[in-house]
């Protein structure tokens, strides 16, 4: 079973507007990291990934270590494969989205159904809480005697 992080939009708690992000390894993010990041509108991350991969490839070629440059670029792609979905969640948080819940399901359709059922249960189960206002007549009178600590008591040495 897969785990989906449900992100709620900045305005409202409407279950239909929620975004589901699967928390798993992303093969497209591994194979074509900058394109996958750009597809998900992670522009800065895509540009940085492209620049780092290009710099590593050029540095490996200039130093005569073609294999090392390719392996380091592969490590960048592996990082995007493992952490790409977390980068998407962080991007949504920066835009004002908030994490609403976590759902475990076999596929996206099951996750949406399970979340809709859980969201319906939450809205029905929460009654309005009574407002509690303190009564001033039950309050303790202020203490005028000796207090603990290094305090000065007027009239005493």
Coordinates of N, CA and C in Angstrom, one line a residue:
X1 N 0.8 -1.2 0.0 CA 0.0 0.0 0.0 C 0.9 1.2 0.0
X2 N 0.4 2.3 -0.6 CA 1.1 3.5 -0.7 C 0.6 4.5 0.3
X3 N 1.4 5.5 0.6 CA 1.0 6.5 1.5 C 0.9 7.8 0.7
X4 N -0.3 8.5 0.9 CA -0.5 9.8 0.2 C -0.6 10.9 1.2
X5 N 0.0 12.0 1.0 CA -0.1 13.2 1.8 C -1.1 14.1 1.2
X6 N -2.1 14.4 2.0 CA -3.2 15.3 1.5 C -2.9 16.7 1.9
X7 N -2.8 17.6 0.9 CA -2.5 19.0 1.1 C -3.8 19.8 0.8
X8 N -4.2 20.6 1.7 CA -5.4 21.5 1.6 C -5.0 22.8 1.1
X9 N -5.8 23.4 0.2 CA -5.5 24.7 -0.4 C -5.5 25.8 0.7
X10 N -4.9 27.0 0.4 CA -4.9 28.1 1.3 C -6.3 28.5 1.8
X11 N -7.2 28.5 0.9 CA -8.6 29.1 1.2 C -9.6 27.9 1.3
X12 N -10.1 27.7 2.5 CA -11.1 26.7 2.7 C -10.7 25.3 3.0
X13 N -11.6 24.5 3.4 CA -11.4 23.1 3.8 C -12.1 22.2 2.8
X14 N -12.3 22.6 1.6 CA -13.1 21.8 0.6 C -12.3 20.6 0.2
X15 N -12.9 19.4 0.4 CA -12.2 18.2 0.2 C -11.9 18.0 -1.3
X16 N -12.8 18.6 -2.2 CA -12.5 18.4 -3.6 C -11.3 19.2 -4.1
X17 N -10.9 20.2 -3.4 CA -9.7 21.0 -3.9 C -8.4 20.5 -3.3
X18 N -8.4 19.4 -2.6 CA -7.2 18.9 -1.9 C -6.3 18.3 -3.0
X19 N -5.0 18.3 -2.7 CA -4.0 17.8 -3.6 C -3.4 16.5 -2.9
X20 N -3.3 15.4 -3.7 CA -2.7 14.2 -3.1 C -1.3 14.0 -3.7
X21 N -0.3 13.9 -2.8 CA 1.0 13.6 -3.2 C 1.5 12.3 -2.6
X22 N 1.8 11.4 -3.6 CA 2.2 10.0 -3.1 C 3.7 10.1 -2.6
X23 N 3.8 9.6 -1.4 CA 5.1 9.6 -0.7 C 5.9 8.3 -1.1
X24 N 6.6 8.4 -2.2 CA 7.3 7.2 -2.7 C 8.5 7.6 -3.6
X25 N 9.2 6.7 -4.0 CA 10.3 6.9 -5.0 C 9.6 7.3 -6.4
X26 N 10.1 8.3 -7.0 CA 9.5 8.7 -8.3 C 10.5 8.3 -9.4
X27 N 10.1 7.4 -10.3 CA 11.0 6.9 -11.4 C 11.2 8.0 -12.4
X28 N 10.2 8.8 -12.7 CA 10.4 9.9 -13.7 C 11.4 10.9 -13.1
X29 N 11.3 11.2 -11.8 CA 12.2 12.1 -11.2 C 13.6 11.6 -11.2
X30 N 13.8 10.3 -11.2 CA 15.1 9.8 -11.3 C 15.7 9.8 -12.7
X31 N 14.8 9.4 -13.7 CA 15.3 9.3 -15.0 C 15.5 10.7 -15.7
X32 N 14.6 11.6 -15.5 CA 14.7 13.0 -16.1 C 14.4 14.0 -15.0
X33 N 15.3 14.2 -14.1 CA 15.1 15.0 -13.0 C 14.8 16.4 -13.3
X34 N 15.5 17.2 -14.1 CA 15.1 18.6 -14.3 C 13.7 18.7 -15.0
X35 N 13.4 17.8 -15.9 CA 12.1 17.9 -16.6 C 11.0 17.6 -15.6
X36 N 11.2 16.6 -14.8 CA 10.1 16.2 -13.8 C 9.9 17.4 -12.8
X37 N 11.0 18.0 -12.4 CA 10.8 19.2 -11.5 C 10.1 20.3 -12.1
X38 N 10.4 20.6 -13.4 CA 9.8 21.7 -14.1 C 8.3 21.3 -14.4
X39 N 8.0 20.1 -14.6 CA 6.6 19.6 -14.9 C 5.7 19.9 -13.6
X40 N 6.3 19.8 -12.5 CA 5.6 20.0 -11.2 C 5.8 21.5 -10.7
X41 N 6.3 22.4 -11.6 CA 6.4 23.8 -11.3 C 7.4 24.1 -10.2
X42 N 8.4 23.3 -10.1 CA 9.5 23.6 -9.1 C 10.6 24.2 -9.9
X43 N 10.4 25.4 -10.3 CA 11.3 26.1 -11.3 C 12.7 26.2 -10.7
X44 N 12.9 26.7 -9.5 CA 14.2 26.9 -8.9 C 14.9 25.6 -8.7
X45 N 14.2 24.6 -8.3 CA 14.9 23.3 -8.1 C 15.3 22.7 -9.4
X46 N 14.5 22.9 -10.4 CA 14.8 22.4 -11.7 C 16.1 23.0 -12.3
X47 N 16.1 24.4 -12.1 CA 17.3 25.1 -12.6 C 18.5 24.7 -11.9
X48 N 18.4 24.6 -10.6 CA 19.6 24.2 -9.8 C 20.0 22.7 -10.1
X49 N 19.1 21.8 -10.3 CA 19.4 20.5 -10.6 C 20.1 20.4 -12.0
X50 N 19.6 21.1 -13.0 CA 20.2 21.2 -14.3 C 21.6 21.8 -14.2
X51 N 21.8 22.8 -13.5 CA 23.1 23.5 -13.3 C 24.1 22.6 -12.6
X52 N 23.7 21.9 -11.6 CA 24.6 21.0 -10.8 C 25.0 19.8 -11.7
X53 N 24.0 19.3 -12.4 CA 24.3 18.1 -13.3 C 25.3 18.5 -14.4
X54 N 25.1 19.7 -15.0 CA 25.9 20.2 -16.1 C 27.3 20.5 -15.5
X55 N 27.4 21.1 -14.4 CA 28.7 21.4 -13.8 C 29.5 20.2 -13.5
X56 N 28.8 19.2 -12.9 CA 29.5 17.9 -12.6 C 30.0 17.2 -13.9
X57 N 29.2 17.2 -14.9 CA 29.6 16.6 -16.2 C 30.7 17.3 -16.8
X58 N 30.7 18.6 -16.9 CA 31.8 19.4 -17.4 C 33.1 19.2 -16.6
X59 N 32.9 19.3 -15.3 CA 34.1 19.1 -14.4 C 34.7 17.7 -14.6
X60 N 33.9 16.7 -14.7 CA 34.4 15.4 -14.9 C 35.1 15.2 -16.3
X61 N 34.6 15.9 -17.3 CA 35.2 15.8 -18.6 C 36.5 16.6 -18.6
X62 N 36.6 17.8 -18.0 CA 37.8 18.6 -18.0 C 38.9 17.9 -17.2
X63 N 38.6 17.2 -16.2 CA 39.6 16.6 -15.3 C 40.0 15.2 -15.9
X64 N 39.3 14.8 -16.9 CA 39.6 13.5 -17.5 C 38.9 12.3 -16.7
X65 N 38.0 12.6 -15.9 CA 37.3 11.6 -15.1 C 35.8 11.5 -15.6
X66 N 35.6 11.1 -16.8 CA 34.2 11.1 -17.4 C 33.3 10.2 -16.5
X67 N 33.8 9.1 -16.0 CA 33.0 8.2 -15.2 C 32.6 8.9 -13.9
X68 N 33.5 9.6 -13.3 CA 33.2 10.3 -12.0 C 32.1 11.3 -12.2
X69 N 32.2 12.1 -13.2 CA 31.2 13.1 -13.5 C 29.8 12.5 -13.7
X70 N 29.8 11.4 -14.5 CA 28.5 10.8 -14.7 C 27.9 10.1 -13.4
X71 N 28.8 9.6 -12.6 CA 28.3 9.0 -11.4 C 27.8 10.0 -10.4
X72 N 28.4 11.2 -10.4 CA 27.9 12.3 -9.5 C 26.6 12.8 -10.0
X73 N 26.5 12.9 -11.3 CA 25.2 13.3 -11.9 C 24.1 12.3 -11.6
X74 N 24.5 11.0 -11.6 CA 23.5 9.9 -11.2 C 23.1 10.1 -9.8
X75 N 24.0 10.5 -8.9 CA 23.7 10.7 -7.5 C 22.7 11.8 -7.3
X76 N 22.8 12.9 -8.1 CA 21.8 14.0 -8.1 C 20.5 13.5 -8.5
X77 N 20.4 12.7 -9.6 CA 19.2 12.1 -10.1 C 18.6 11.2 -9.0
X78 N 19.4 10.4 -8.4 CA 18.9 9.5 -7.3 C 18.3 10.3 -6.2
X79 N 18.9 11.4 -5.8 CA 18.4 12.3 -4.8 C 17.0 12.8 -5.2
X80 N 16.9 13.2 -6.4 CA 15.6 13.7 -6.9 C 14.6 12.6 -6.9
X81 N 15.0 11.4 -7.2 CA 14.1 10.3 -7.2 C 13.5 10.0 -5.8
X82 N 14.4 10.1 -4.8 CA 14.0 9.8 -3.4 C 13.2 11.0 -2.8
X83 N 13.7 12.2 -3.0 CA 13.2 13.4 -2.3 C 12.3 14.3 -3.2
X84 N 12.0 13.9 -4.4 CA 11.2 14.7 -5.3 C 9.8 15.0 -4.7
X85 N 9.1 14.0 -4.2 CA 7.8 14.2 -3.7 C 7.9 15.2 -2.4
X86 N 8.9 15.0 -1.6 CA 9.0 15.9 -0.5 C 9.3 17.4 -0.9
X87 N 10.0 17.5 -2.0 CA 10.2 18.9 -2.6 C 8.9 19.4 -3.1
X88 N 8.0 18.6 -3.6 CA 6.7 19.1 -4.0 C 5.9 19.5 -2.8
X89 N 5.9 18.7 -1.7 CA 5.2 19.1 -0.5 C 5.7 20.4 0.1
X90 N 7.0 20.6 0.1 CA 7.6 21.8 0.6 C 7.2 23.0 -0.3
X91 N 7.1 22.8 -1.6 CA 6.7 23.9 -2.4 C 5.3 24.3 -2.2
X92 N 4.4 23.3 -2.0 CA 3.0 23.6 -1.7 C 2.9 24.3 -0.3
X93 N 3.7 24.0 0.7 CA 3.7 24.7 1.9 C 4.1 26.1 1.8
X94 N 5.1 26.4 1.0 CA 5.6 27.7 0.7 C 4.5 28.6 0.1
X95 N 3.6 27.9 -0.7 CA 2.5 28.6 -1.3 C 1.3 28.8 -0.4
X96 N 1.3 28.3 0.8 CA 0.2 28.5 1.7 C -0.6 27.3 1.9
X97 N -0.3 26.2 1.2 CA -1.1 25.0 1.4 C -0.7 24.4 2.8
X98 N -1.6 23.6 3.4 CA -1.2 23.0 4.6 C -1.5 21.5 4.5
X99 N -0.8 20.7 5.3 CA -1.0 19.3 5.4 C -2.2 19.0 6.1
X100 N -3.2 18.3 5.4 CA -4.5 18.1 6.0 C -4.5 16.7 6.7
X101 N -4.0 15.7 6.0 CA -4.0 14.4 6.5 C -3.0 13.5 5.7
X102 N -2.9 12.3 6.2 CA -2.1 11.2 5.5 C -3.0 10.0 5.3
X103 N -3.1 9.5 4.1 CA -4.0 8.4 3.8 C -3.2 7.3 3.2
X104 N -3.5 6.1 3.6 CA -2.9 4.8 3.1 C -3.9 4.2 2.2
X105 N -3.5 3.9 0.9 CA -4.4 3.3 0.0 C -3.5 2.6 -1.1
X106 N -4.2 1.8 -1.9 CA -3.5 1.1 -3.0 C -3.3 2.0 -4.2
X107 N -4.2 2.9 -4.5 CA -4.0 3.8 -5.7 C -4.6 5.2 -5.3
X108 N -4.5 6.1 -6.3 CA -5.0 7.5 -6.0 C -6.5 7.5 -5.9
X109 N -7.2 6.8 -6.6 CA -8.7 6.8 -6.5 C -9.1 6.3 -5.1
X110 N -8.5 5.2 -4.6 CA -8.8 4.7 -3.3 C -8.4 5.8 -2.2
X111 N -7.3 6.5 -2.4 CA -6.9 7.5 -1.5 C -7.9 8.6 -1.4
X112 N -8.4 9.0 -2.6 CA -9.4 10.1 -2.6 C -10.7 9.7 -1.9
X113 N -11.1 8.5 -2.2 CA -12.4 7.9 -1.6 C -12.2 7.9 0.0
X114 N -11.1 7.3 0.4 CA -10.8 7.2 1.8 C -10.8 8.5 2.5
X115 N -10.1 9.5 1.9 CA -10.0 10.8 2.4 C -11.4 11.5 2.5
X116 N -12.2 11.3 1.4 CA -13.5 12.0 1.4 C -14.4 11.4 2.6
X117 N -14.3 10.1 2.8 CA -15.0 9.5 3.9 C -14.6 10.0 5.3
X118 N -13.2 10.1 5.4 CA -12.7 10.6 6.7 C -13.1 12.0 6.9
X119 N -13.0 12.8 5.9 CA -13.4 14.3 6.0 C -14.8 14.4 6.3
X120 N -15.7 13.6 5.8 CA -17.1 13.6 6.1 C -17.4 13.3 7.6
X121 N -16.6 12.3 8.1 CA -16.8 11.9 9.5 C -16.3 13.0 10.4
X122 N -15.2 13.7 10.1 CA -14.7 14.8 10.9 C -15.7 15.9 11.0
X123 N -16.3 16.3 9.9 CA -17.2 17.4 9.9 C -18.5 17.1 10.7
X124 N -19.0 15.9 10.7 CA -20.2 15.5 11.4 C -19.9 15.3 12.9
X125 N -18.7 14.9 13.3 CA -18.5 14.5 14.6 C -18.1 15.6 15.5
X126 N -17.9 16.8 15.1 CA -17.4 17.9 15.9 C -18.5 18.8 16.3
X127 N -19.1 18.7 17.5 CA -20.2 19.7 17.9 C -19.5 21.0 18.3
X128 N -20.3 22.0 18.3 CA -19.8 23.3 18.7 C -19.5 23.3 20.2
X129 N -18.4 23.8 20.6 CA -18.0 23.8 22.0 C -18.6 25.0 22.7
X130 N -19.1 24.9 24.0 CA -19.6 26.0 24.7 C -18.6 27.0 25.0
X131 N -18.9 28.3 25.0 CA -18.0 29.3 25.3 C -17.9 29.4 26.9
X132 N -16.7 29.4 27.4 CA -16.5 29.5 28.8 C -16.0 30.9 29.1
X133 N -16.7 31.6 30.0 CA -16.4 32.9 30.4 C -16.1 32.9 31.9
X134 N -14.9 33.3 32.4 CA -14.7 33.2 33.8 C -15.5 34.2 34.6
X135 N -15.9 33.8 35.8 CA -16.7 34.7 36.7 C -15.8 35.4 37.6
X136 N -15.8 36.7 37.7 CA -14.9 37.5 38.5 C -15.2 37.3 40.0
X137 N -16.4 36.9 40.4 CA -16.7 36.7 41.8 C -16.0 35.4 42.4
X138 N -15.6 34.5 41.6 CA -14.9 33.3 42.0 C -13.4 33.4 42.0
X139 N -12.9 34.5 41.6 CA -11.5 34.7 41.5 C -10.9 34.9 42.8
X140 N -9.6 34.5 43.0 CA -8.9 34.7 44.3 C -8.6 36.2 44.5
X141 N -8.7 36.7 45.7 CA -8.2 38.1 45.9 C -6.7 38.1 45.7
X142 N -6.2 39.3 45.4 CA -4.7 39.4 45.2 C -4.0 39.2 46.5
X143 N -2.8 38.5 46.5 CA -2.0 38.3 47.7 C -1.2 39.5 48.1
X144 N -1.3 40.0 49.3 CA -0.6 41.1 49.7 C 0.5 40.8 50.7
X145 N 0.6 39.5 51.2 CA 1.5 39.1 52.2 C 2.9 38.8 51.6
X146 N 3.7 38.1 52.3 CA 5.0 37.7 52.0 C 5.0 36.8 50.7
X147 N 5.9 37.1 49.8 CA 6.0 36.2 48.6 C 7.4 35.5 48.7
X148 N 7.4 34.4 48.0 CA 8.7 33.6 47.9 C 9.7 34.4 47.0
X149 N 10.9 34.3 47.4 CA 12.0 34.9 46.5 C 12.6 36.1 47.2
X150 N 13.3 36.8 46.4 CA 14.0 38.0 46.9 C 13.1 39.2 46.6
X151 N 12.1 39.4 47.4 CA 11.2 40.5 47.3 C 11.3 41.4 48.5
X152 N 11.1 42.6 48.4 CA 11.1 43.6 49.5 C 9.7 43.8 50.1
X153 N 9.5 43.6 51.4 CA 8.3 43.9 52.0 C 8.3 45.2 52.7
X154 N 7.4 46.2 52.3 CA 7.5 47.5 52.9 C 7.3 47.5 54.4
X155 N 8.1 48.3 55.1 CA 8.0 48.4 56.5 C 8.8 47.4 57.3
X156 N 9.5 46.5 56.6 CA 10.3 45.5 57.3 C 11.8 45.7 56.8
X157 N 12.7 45.5 57.7 CA 14.1 45.6 57.3 C 14.6 44.5 56.4

